[in-house]
Amino acid sequence: GIFSLVTASVLIRSGRSLGLPHLDISFVGTTGALDEIYISWNTQQLTPTTVGKTLELSFYCALIRGDISPINAFHFWHDEFDSGGGELLFTSNADIPLVYGKHAGDPKLNRENVTNTEATCAKIEAGLTFGFAAGVAADFTLRFWMPSIRRVS
């Protein structure tokens, strides 16, 4: 799922390349002061887990066109839920550099580990967020492949 707080135009397309499904997100226009894009990769069903478990969040990314300099913040986030689906804790992790290939045939891996901390945590939702510098012309397309959540401990 995608939630956009962007004043610029956002176009989302899906397709297949390199034998895998992908999602293209294009940004065109001038950014506003509070512009952000939230992308979640398990909105239909939360991922089962328990407290103290460490999970790896990851996806592949490539720049299809343009320049991503308007992005001034990028980070993974995760949201912990109890067994009934009640939200316990939303954590927005520290900014990290976005790793991306220079063309569609050169995807690069982004990943970060998160640990569930709430005692009654039974499920998580995870994703990534982009923040933008205000008043900057944006015109680029990023392609994302294979978002995943994997237990590492």
JSON list of N, CA and C in Angstrom, two decimals, residues 37-104:
[
{"chain": "A", "resi": 37, "resn": "ILE", "atom": "N", "xyz": [6.22, 10.24, 1.38]},
{"chain": "A", "resi": 37, "resn": "ILE", "atom": "CA", "xyz": [5.60, 9.07, 0.79]},
{"chain": "A", "resi": 37, "resn": "ILE", "atom": "C", "xyz": [5.83, 7.91, 1.75]},
{"chain": "A", "resi": 38, "resn": "TYR", "atom": "N", "xyz": [4.75, 7.19, 2.10]},
{"chain": "A", "resi": 38, "resn": "TYR", "atom": "CA", "xyz": [4.84, 5.99, 2.93]},
{"chain": "A", "resi": 38, "resn": "TYR", "atom": "C", "xyz": [4.50, 4.79, 2.07]},
{"chain": "A", "resi": 39, "resn": "ILE", "atom": "N", "xyz": [5.36, 3.78, 2.07]},
{"chain": "A", "resi": 39, "resn": "ILE", "atom": "CA", "xyz": [5.11, 2.55, 1.33]},
{"chain": "A", "resi": 39, "resn": "ILE", "atom": "C", "xyz": [5.13, 1.39, 2.32]},
{"chain": "A", "resi": 40, "resn": "SER", "atom": "N", "xyz": [4.06, 0.62, 2.32]},
{"chain": "A", "resi": 40, "resn": "SER", "atom": "CA", "xyz": [3.95, -0.56, 3.19]},
{"chain": "A", "resi": 40, "resn": "SER", "atom": "C", "xyz": [3.91, -1.80, 2.33]},
{"chain": "A", "resi": 41, "resn": "TRP", "atom": "N", "xyz": [4.58, -2.86, 2.77]},
{"chain": "A", "resi": 41, "resn": "TRP", "atom": "CA", "xyz": [4.53, -4.07, 1.95]},
{"chain": "A", "resi": 41, "resn": "TRP", "atom": "C", "xyz": [3.83, -5.24, 2.59]},
{"chain": "A", "resi": 42, "resn": "ASN", "atom": "N", "xyz": [2.97, -4.99, 3.56]},
{"chain": "A", "resi": 42, "resn": "ASN", "atom": "CA", "xyz": [2.12, -6.09, 4.03]},
{"chain": "A", "resi": 42, "resn": "ASN", "atom": "C", "xyz": [0.83, -5.55, 4.62]},
{"chain": "A", "resi": 43, "resn": "THR", "atom": "N", "xyz": [0.10, -4.76, 3.86]},
{"chain": "A", "resi": 43, "resn": "THR", "atom": "CA", "xyz": [-1.14, -4.17, 4.37]},
{"chain": "A", "resi": 43, "resn": "THR", "atom": "C", "xyz": [-2.30, -5.14, 4.36]},
{"chain": "A", "resi": 44, "resn": "GLN", "atom": "N", "xyz": [-2.28, -6.16, 3.53]},
{"chain": "A", "resi": 44, "resn": "GLN", "atom": "CA", "xyz": [-3.40, -7.10, 3.48]},
{"chain": "A", "resi": 44, "resn": "GLN", "atom": "C", "xyz": [-3.40, -8.05, 4.67]},
{"chain": "A", "resi": 45, "resn": "GLN", "atom": "N", "xyz": [-2.22, -8.42, 5.14]},
{"chain": "A", "resi": 45, "resn": "GLN", "atom": "CA", "xyz": [-2.11, -9.33, 6.28]},
{"chain": "A", "resi": 45, "resn": "GLN", "atom": "C", "xyz": [-0.84, -8.98, 7.03]},
{"chain": "A", "resi": 46, "resn": "LEU", "atom": "N", "xyz": [-0.96, -8.71, 8.32]},
{"chain": "A", "resi": 46, "resn": "LEU", "atom": "CA", "xyz": [0.20, -8.38, 9.13]},
{"chain": "A", "resi": 46, "resn": "LEU", "atom": "C", "xyz": [1.09, -9.60, 9.28]},
{"chain": "A", "resi": 47, "resn": "THR", "atom": "N", "xyz": [2.40, -9.38, 9.41]},
{"chain": "A", "resi": 47, "resn": "THR", "atom": "CA", "xyz": [3.37, -10.46, 9.54]},
{"chain": "A", "resi": 47, "resn": "THR", "atom": "C", "xyz": [3.43, -10.95, 10.98]},
{"chain": "A", "resi": 48, "resn": "PRO", "atom": "N", "xyz": [3.18, -12.26, 11.23]},
{"chain": "A", "resi": 48, "resn": "PRO", "atom": "CA", "xyz": [3.24, -12.79, 12.60]},
{"chain": "A", "resi": 48, "resn": "PRO", "atom": "C", "xyz": [4.66, -12.71, 13.16]},
{"chain": "A", "resi": 49, "resn": "THR", "atom": "N", "xyz": [4.77, -12.41, 14.47]},
{"chain": "A", "resi": 49, "resn": "THR", "atom": "CA", "xyz": [6.06, -12.34, 15.15]},
{"chain": "A", "resi": 49, "resn": "THR", "atom": "C", "xyz": [5.81, -12.36, 16.65]},
{"chain": "A", "resi": 50, "resn": "THR", "atom": "N", "xyz": [6.85, -12.26, 17.44]},
{"chain": "A", "resi": 50, "resn": "THR", "atom": "CA", "xyz": [6.73, -12.17, 18.90]},
{"chain": "A", "resi": 50, "resn": "THR", "atom": "C", "xyz": [7.75, -11.17, 19.42]},
{"chain": "A", "resi": 51, "resn": "VAL", "atom": "N", "xyz": [7.59, -10.76, 20.68]},
{"chain": "A", "resi": 51, "resn": "VAL", "atom": "CA", "xyz": [8.48, -9.78, 21.28]},
{"chain": "A", "resi": 51, "resn": "VAL", "atom": "C", "xyz": [9.92, -10.30, 21.28]},
{"chain": "A", "resi": 52, "resn": "GLY", "atom": "N", "xyz": [10.86, -9.41, 21.05]},
{"chain": "A", "resi": 52, "resn": "GLY", "atom": "CA", "xyz": [12.28, -9.74, 21.08]},
{"chain": "A", "resi": 52, "resn": "GLY", "atom": "C", "xyz": [12.82, -10.33, 19.80]},
{"chain": "A", "resi": 53, "resn": "LYS", "atom": "N", "xyz": [11.97, -10.61, 18.83]},
{"chain": "A", "resi": 53, "resn": "LYS", "atom": "CA", "xyz": [12.43, -11.17, 17.56]},
{"chain": "A", "resi": 53, "resn": "LYS", "atom": "C", "xyz": [13.01, -10.05, 16.69]},
{"chain": "A", "resi": 54, "resn": "THR", "atom": "N", "xyz": [14.11, -10.35, 16.01]},
{"chain": "A", "resi": 54, "resn": "THR", "atom": "CA", "xyz": [14.71, -9.41, 15.09]},
{"chain": "A", "resi": 54, "resn": "THR", "atom": "C", "xyz": [14.33, -9.81, 13.67]},
{"chain": "A", "resi": 55, "resn": "LEU", "atom": "N", "xyz": [13.87, -8.84, 12.91]},
{"chain": "A", "resi": 55, "resn": "LEU", "atom": "CA", "xyz": [13.43, -9.05, 11.54]},
{"chain": "A", "resi": 55, "resn": "LEU", "atom": "C", "xyz": [14.26, -8.19, 10.60]},
{"chain": "A", "resi": 56, "resn": "GLU", "atom": "N", "xyz": [14.53, -8.73, 9.42]},
{"chain": "A", "resi": 56, "resn": "GLU", "atom": "CA", "xyz": [15.21, -7.95, 8.38]},
{"chain": "A", "resi": 56, "resn": "GLU", "atom": "C", "xyz": [14.17, -7.44, 7.39]},
{"chain": "A", "resi": 57, "resn": "LEU", "atom": "N", "xyz": [14.13, -6.14, 7.19]},
{"chain": "A", "resi": 57, "resn": "LEU", "atom": "CA", "xyz": [13.28, -5.50, 6.18]},
{"chain": "A", "resi": 57, "resn": "LEU", "atom": "C", "xyz": [14.18, -5.23, 4.98]},
{"chain": "A", "resi": 58, "resn": "SER", "atom": "N", "xyz": [13.71, -5.59, 3.78]},
{"chain": "A", "resi": 58, "resn": "SER", "atom": "CA", "xyz": [14.57, -5.37, 2.62]},
{"chain": "A", "resi": 58, "resn": "SER", "atom": "C", "xyz": [13.76, -5.20, 1.34]},
{"chain": "A", "resi": 59, "resn": "PHE", "atom": "N", "xyz": [14.40, -4.60, 0.33]},
{"chain": "A", "resi": 59, "resn": "PHE", "atom": "CA", "xyz": [13.85, -4.47, -1.01]},
{"chain": "A", "resi": 59, "resn": "PHE", "atom": "C", "xyz": [15.00, -4.11, -1.95]},
{"chain": "A", "resi": 60, "resn": "TYR", "atom": "N", "xyz": [14.77, -4.31, -3.24]},
{"chain": "A", "resi": 60, "resn": "TYR", "atom": "CA", "xyz": [15.71, -3.90, -4.27]},
{"chain": "A", "resi": 60, "resn": "TYR", "atom": "C", "xyz": [15.19, -2.62, -4.93]},
{"chain": "A", "resi": 61, "resn": "CYS", "atom": "N", "xyz": [16.11, -1.76, -5.38]},
{"chain": "A", "resi": 61, "resn": "CYS", "atom": "CA", "xyz": [15.71, -0.47, -5.94]},
{"chain": "A", "resi": 61, "resn": "CYS", "atom": "C", "xyz": [16.64, -0.07, -7.09]},
{"chain": "A", "resi": 62, "resn": "ALA", "atom": "N", "xyz": [16.05, 0.60, -8.09]},
{"chain": "A", "resi": 62, "resn": "ALA", "atom": "CA", "xyz": [16.85, 1.18, -9.18]},
{"chain": "A", "resi": 62, "resn": "ALA", "atom": "C", "xyz": [16.20, 2.51, -9.60]},
{"chain": "A", "resi": 63, "resn": "LEU", "atom": "N", "xyz": [17.03, 3.44, -10.00]},
{"chain": "A", "resi": 63, "resn": "LEU", "atom": "CA", "xyz": [16.57, 4.71, -10.55]},
{"chain": "A", "resi": 63, "resn": "LEU", "atom": "C", "xyz": [16.30, 4.50, -12.03]},
{"chain": "A", "resi": 64, "resn": "ILE", "atom": "N", "xyz": [15.05, 4.71, -12.45]},
{"chain": "A", "resi": 64, "resn": "ILE", "atom": "CA", "xyz": [14.67, 4.50, -13.85]},
{"chain": "A", "resi": 64, "resn": "ILE", "atom": "C", "xyz": [14.93, 5.76, -14.66]},
{"chain": "A", "resi": 65, "resn": "ARG", "atom": "N", "xyz": [14.65, 6.93, -14.08]},
{"chain": "A", "resi": 65, "resn": "ARG", "atom": "CA", "xyz": [14.91, 8.19, -14.78]},
{"chain": "A", "resi": 65, "resn": "ARG", "atom": "C", "xyz": [15.01, 9.31, -13.76]},
{"chain": "A", "resi": 66, "resn": "GLY", "atom": "N", "xyz": [15.69, 10.38, -14.15]},
{"chain": "A", "resi": 66, "resn": "GLY", "atom": "CA", "xyz": [15.75, 11.59, -13.34]},
{"chain": "A", "resi": 66, "resn": "GLY", "atom": "C", "xyz": [16.83, 11.58, -12.28]},
{"chain": "A", "resi": 67, "resn": "ASP", "atom": "N", "xyz": [16.62, 12.39, -11.25]},
{"chain": "A", "resi": 67, "resn": "ASP", "atom": "CA", "xyz": [17.59, 12.65, -10.19]},
{"chain": "A", "resi": 67, "resn": "ASP", "atom": "C", "xyz": [16.86, 12.64, -8.85]},
{"chain": "A", "resi": 68, "resn": "ILE", "atom": "N", "xyz": [17.35, 11.89, -7.88]},
{"chain": "A", "resi": 68, "resn": "ILE", "atom": "CA", "xyz": [16.65, 11.78, -6.59]},
{"chain": "A", "resi": 68, "resn": "ILE", "atom": "C", "xyz": [17.13, 12.82, -5.56]},
{"chain": "A", "resi": 69, "resn": "SER", "atom": "N", "xyz": [17.85, 13.84, -5.99]},
{"chain": "A", "resi": 69, "resn": "SER", "atom": "CA", "xyz": [18.34, 14.83, -5.03]},
{"chain": "A", "resi": 69, "resn": "SER", "atom": "C", "xyz": [17.24, 15.52, -4.22]},
{"chain": "A", "resi": 70, "resn": "PRO", "atom": "N", "xyz": [15.98, 15.61, -4.69]},
{"chain": "A", "resi": 70, "resn": "PRO", "atom": "CA", "xyz": [14.95, 16.21, -3.83]},
{"chain": "A", "resi": 70, "resn": "PRO", "atom": "C", "xyz": [14.64, 15.38, -2.56]},
{"chain": "A", "resi": 71, "resn": "ILE", "atom": "N", "xyz": [15.03, 14.09, -2.55]},
{"chain": "A", "resi": 71, "resn": "ILE", "atom": "CA", "xyz": [14.79, 13.27, -1.35]},
{"chain": "A", "resi": 71, "resn": "ILE", "atom": "C", "xyz": [15.81, 13.66, -0.30]},
{"chain": "A", "resi": 72, "resn": "ASN", "atom": "N", "xyz": [15.36, 14.14, 0.86]},
{"chain": "A", "resi": 72, "resn": "ASN", "atom": "CA", "xyz": [16.31, 14.52, 1.91]},
{"chain": "A", "resi": 72, "resn": "ASN", "atom": "C", "xyz": [16.23, 13.60, 3.11]},
{"chain": "A", "resi": 73, "resn": "ALA", "atom": "N", "xyz": [15.33, 12.62, 3.08]},
{"chain": "A", "resi": 73, "resn": "ALA", "atom": "CA", "xyz": [15.25, 11.65, 4.18]},
{"chain": "A", "resi": 73, "resn": "ALA", "atom": "C", "xyz": [14.68, 10.35, 3.63]},
{"chain": "A", "resi": 74, "resn": "PHE", "atom": "N", "xyz": [15.24, 9.26, 4.09]},
{"chain": "A", "resi": 74, "resn": "PHE", "atom": "CA", "xyz": [14.76, 7.94, 3.69]},
{"chain": "A", "resi": 74, "resn": "PHE", "atom": "C", "xyz": [14.95, 7.02, 4.89]},
{"chain": "A", "resi": 75, "resn": "HIS", "atom": "N", "xyz": [13.91, 6.31, 5.26]},
{"chain": "A", "resi": 75, "resn": "HIS", "atom": "CA", "xyz": [14.06, 5.36, 6.37]},
{"chain": "A", "resi": 75, "resn": "HIS", "atom": "C", "xyz": [13.00, 4.27, 6.33]},
{"chain": "A", "resi": 76, "resn": "PHE", "atom": "N", "xyz": [13.36, 3.15, 6.93]},
{"chain": "A", "resi": 76, "resn": "PHE", "atom": "CA", "xyz": [12.42, 2.06, 7.15]},
{"chain": "A", "resi": 76, "resn": "PHE", "atom": "C", "xyz": [11.59, 2.40, 8.38]},
{"chain": "A", "resi": 77, "resn": "TRP", "atom": "N", "xyz": [10.40, 1.80, 8.49]},
{"chain": "A", "resi": 77, "resn": "TRP", "atom": "CA", "xyz": [9.57, 1.92, 9.69]},
{"chain": "A", "resi": 77, "resn": "TRP", "atom": "C", "xyz": [8.90, 0.58, 9.94]},
{"chain": "A", "resi": 78, "resn": "HIS", "atom": "N", "xyz": [8.49, 0.37, 11.19]},
{"chain": "A", "resi": 78, "resn": "HIS", "atom": "CA", "xyz": [7.68, -0.81, 11.50]},
{"chain": "A", "resi": 78, "resn": "HIS", "atom": "C", "xyz": [6.69, -0.47, 12.59]},
{"chain": "A", "resi": 79, "resn": "ASP", "atom": "N", "xyz": [5.56, -1.14, 12.53]},
{"chain": "A", "resi": 79, "resn": "ASP", "atom": "CA", "xyz": [4.43, -0.88, 13.42]},
{"chain": "A", "resi": 79, "resn": "ASP", "atom": "C", "xyz": [4.09, -2.20, 14.11]},
{"chain": "A", "resi": 80, "resn": "GLU", "atom": "N", "xyz": [4.11, -2.23, 15.45]},
{"chain": "A", "resi": 80, "resn": "GLU", "atom": "CA", "xyz": [3.82, -3.45, 16.20]},
{"chain": "A", "resi": 80, "resn": "GLU", "atom": "C", "xyz": [2.35, -3.50, 16.62]},
{"chain": "A", "resi": 81, "resn": "PHE", "atom": "N", "xyz": [1.75, -4.69, 16.54]},
{"chain": "A", "resi": 81, "resn": "PHE", "atom": "CA", "xyz": [0.34, -4.91, 16.86]},
{"chain": "A", "resi": 81, "resn": "PHE", "atom": "C", "xyz": [0.19, -6.09, 17.81]},
{"chain": "A", "resi": 82, "resn": "ASP", "atom": "N", "xyz": [-0.88, -6.07, 18.63]},
{"chain": "A", "resi": 82, "resn": "ASP", "atom": "CA", "xyz": [-1.19, -7.23, 19.47]},
{"chain": "A", "resi": 82, "resn": "ASP", "atom": "C", "xyz": [-1.97, -8.25, 18.65]},
{"chain": "A", "resi": 83, "resn": "SER", "atom": "N", "xyz": [-2.33, -9.38, 19.24]},
{"chain": "A", "resi": 83, "resn": "SER", "atom": "CA", "xyz": [-2.99, -10.46, 18.50]},
{"chain": "A", "resi": 83, "resn": "SER", "atom": "C", "xyz": [-4.36, -10.06, 17.96]},
{"chain": "A", "resi": 84, "resn": "GLY", "atom": "N", "xyz": [-5.01, -9.07, 18.56]},
{"chain": "A", "resi": 84, "resn": "GLY", "atom": "CA", "xyz": [-6.30, -8.60, 18.07]},
{"chain": "A", "resi": 84, "resn": "GLY", "atom": "C", "xyz": [-6.20, -7.52, 17.01]},
{"chain": "A", "resi": 85, "resn": "GLY", "atom": "N", "xyz": [-4.99, -7.14, 16.64]},
{"chain": "A", "resi": 85, "resn": "GLY", "atom": "CA", "xyz": [-4.79, -6.11, 15.62]},
{"chain": "A", "resi": 85, "resn": "GLY", "atom": "C", "xyz": [-4.69, -4.70, 16.17]},
{"chain": "A", "resi": 86, "resn": "GLY", "atom": "N", "xyz": [-4.65, -4.55, 17.50]},
{"chain": "A", "resi": 86, "resn": "GLY", "atom": "CA", "xyz": [-4.50, -3.23, 18.11]},
{"chain": "A", "resi": 86, "resn": "GLY", "atom": "C", "xyz": [-3.07, -2.73, 18.00]},
{"chain": "A", "resi": 87, "resn": "GLU", "atom": "N", "xyz": [-2.91, -1.48, 17.58]},
{"chain": "A", "resi": 87, "resn": "GLU", "atom": "CA", "xyz": [-1.57, -0.92, 17.42]},
{"chain": "A", "resi": 87, "resn": "GLU", "atom": "C", "xyz": [-0.92, -0.69, 18.78]},
{"chain": "A", "resi": 88, "resn": "LEU", "atom": "N", "xyz": [0.34, -1.13, 18.90]},
{"chain": "A", "resi": 88, "resn": "LEU", "atom": "CA", "xyz": [1.09, -0.97, 20.14]},
{"chain": "A", "resi": 88, "resn": "LEU", "atom": "C", "xyz": [2.17, 0.11, 20.04]},
{"chain": "A", "resi": 89, "resn": "LEU", "atom": "N", "xyz": [2.91, 0.12, 18.94]},
{"chain": "A", "resi": 89, "resn": "LEU", "atom": "CA", "xyz": [4.05, 1.02, 18.83]},
{"chain": "A", "resi": 89, "resn": "LEU", "atom": "C", "xyz": [4.41, 1.21, 17.36]},
{"chain": "A", "resi": 90, "resn": "PHE", "atom": "N", "xyz": [4.59, 2.48, 16.94]},
{"chain": "A", "resi": 90, "resn": "PHE", "atom": "CA", "xyz": [5.08, 2.80, 15.61]},
{"chain": "A", "resi": 90, "resn": "PHE", "atom": "C", "xyz": [6.51, 3.30, 15.76]},
{"chain": "A", "resi": 91, "resn": "THR", "atom": "N", "xyz": [7.45, 2.71, 15.04]},
{"chain": "A", "resi": 91, "resn": "THR", "atom": "CA", "xyz": [8.85, 3.11, 15.12]},
{"chain": "A", "resi": 91, "resn": "THR", "atom": "C", "xyz": [9.33, 3.52, 13.75]},
{"chain": "A", "resi": 92, "resn": "SER", "atom": "N", "xyz": [9.79, 4.76, 13.64]},
{"chain": "A", "resi": 92, "resn": "SER", "atom": "CA", "xyz": [10.40, 5.25, 12.41]},
{"chain": "A", "resi": 92, "resn": "SER", "atom": "C", "xyz": [11.90, 5.24, 12.65]},
{"chain": "A", "resi": 93, "resn": "ASN", "atom": "N", "xyz": [12.61, 4.39, 11.95]},
{"chain": "A", "resi": 93, "resn": "ASN", "atom": "CA", "xyz": [14.03, 4.20, 12.19]},
{"chain": "A", "resi": 93, "resn": "ASN", "atom": "C", "xyz": [14.85, 5.38, 11.68]},
{"chain": "A", "resi": 94, "resn": "ALA", "atom": "N", "xyz": [16.11, 5.42, 12.07]},
{"chain": "A", "resi": 94, "resn": "ALA", "atom": "CA", "xyz": [16.99, 6.52, 11.67]},
{"chain": "A", "resi": 94, "resn": "ALA", "atom": "C", "xyz": [17.14, 6.59, 10.15]},
{"chain": "A", "resi": 95, "resn": "ASP", "atom": "N", "xyz": [17.36, 7.80, 9.65]},
{"chain": "A", "resi": 95, "resn": "ASP", "atom": "CA", "xyz": [17.59, 7.97, 8.22]},
{"chain": "A", "resi": 95, "resn": "ASP", "atom": "C", "xyz": [18.78, 7.14, 7.77]},
{"chain": "A", "resi": 96, "resn": "ILE", "atom": "N", "xyz": [18.64, 6.54, 6.60]},
{"chain": "A", "resi": 96, "resn": "ILE", "atom": "CA", "xyz": [19.74, 5.79, 5.99]},
{"chain": "A", "resi": 96, "resn": "ILE", "atom": "C", "xyz": [19.84, 6.24, 4.54]},
{"chain": "A", "resi": 97, "resn": "PRO", "atom": "N", "xyz": [21.01, 6.06, 3.90]},
{"chain": "A", "resi": 97, "resn": "PRO", "atom": "CA", "xyz": [21.10, 6.41, 2.49]},
{"chain": "A", "resi": 97, "resn": "PRO", "atom": "C", "xyz": [20.32, 5.40, 1.66]},
{"chain": "A", "resi": 98, "resn": "LEU", "atom": "N", "xyz": [19.61, 5.86, 0.66]},
{"chain": "A", "resi": 98, "resn": "LEU", "atom": "CA", "xyz": [18.93, 4.98, -0.28]},
{"chain": "A", "resi": 98, "resn": "LEU", "atom": "C", "xyz": [19.96, 4.43, -1.25]},
{"chain": "A", "resi": 99, "resn": "VAL", "atom": "N", "xyz": [20.03, 3.10, -1.34]},
{"chain": "A", "resi": 99, "resn": "VAL", "atom": "CA", "xyz": [20.95, 2.44, -2.26]},
{"chain": "A", "resi": 99, "resn": "VAL", "atom": "C", "xyz": [20.15, 2.07, -3.50]},
{"chain": "A", "resi": 100, "resn": "TYR", "atom": "N", "xyz": [20.61, 2.49, -4.67]},
{"chain": "A", "resi": 100, "resn": "TYR", "atom": "CA", "xyz": [19.86, 2.22, -5.88]},
{"chain": "A", "resi": 100, "resn": "TYR", "atom": "C", "xyz": [20.79, 2.01, -7.07]},
{"chain": "A", "resi": 101, "resn": "GLY", "atom": "N", "xyz": [20.33, 1.18, -8.00]},
{"chain": "A", "resi": 101, "resn": "GLY", "atom": "CA", "xyz": [21.06, 0.98, -9.24]},
{"chain": "A", "resi": 101, "resn": "GLY", "atom": "C", "xyz": [20.84, 2.16, -10.17]},
{"chain": "A", "resi": 102, "resn": "LYS", "atom": "N", "xyz": [21.73, 2.33, -11.12]},
{"chain": "A", "resi": 102, "resn": "LYS", "atom": "CA", "xyz": [21.68, 3.48, -12.03]},
{"chain": "A", "resi": 102, "resn": "LYS", "atom": "C", "xyz": [20.76, 3.26, -13.23]},
{"chain": "A", "resi": 103, "resn": "HIS", "atom": "N", "xyz": [20.23, 2.05, -13.40]},
{"chain": "A", "resi": 103, "resn": "HIS", "atom": "CA", "xyz": [19.28, 1.76, -14.48]},
{"chain": "A", "resi": 103, "resn": "HIS", "atom": "C", "xyz": [18.47, 0.53, -14.09]},
{"chain": "A", "resi": 104, "resn": "ALA", "atom": "N", "xyz": [17.44, 0.24, -14.88]},
{"chain": "A", "resi": 104, "resn": "ALA", "atom": "CA", "xyz": [16.48, -0.82, -14.53]},
{"chain": "A", "resi": 104, "resn": "ALA", "atom": "C", "xyz": [17.11, -2.20, -14.44]}
]
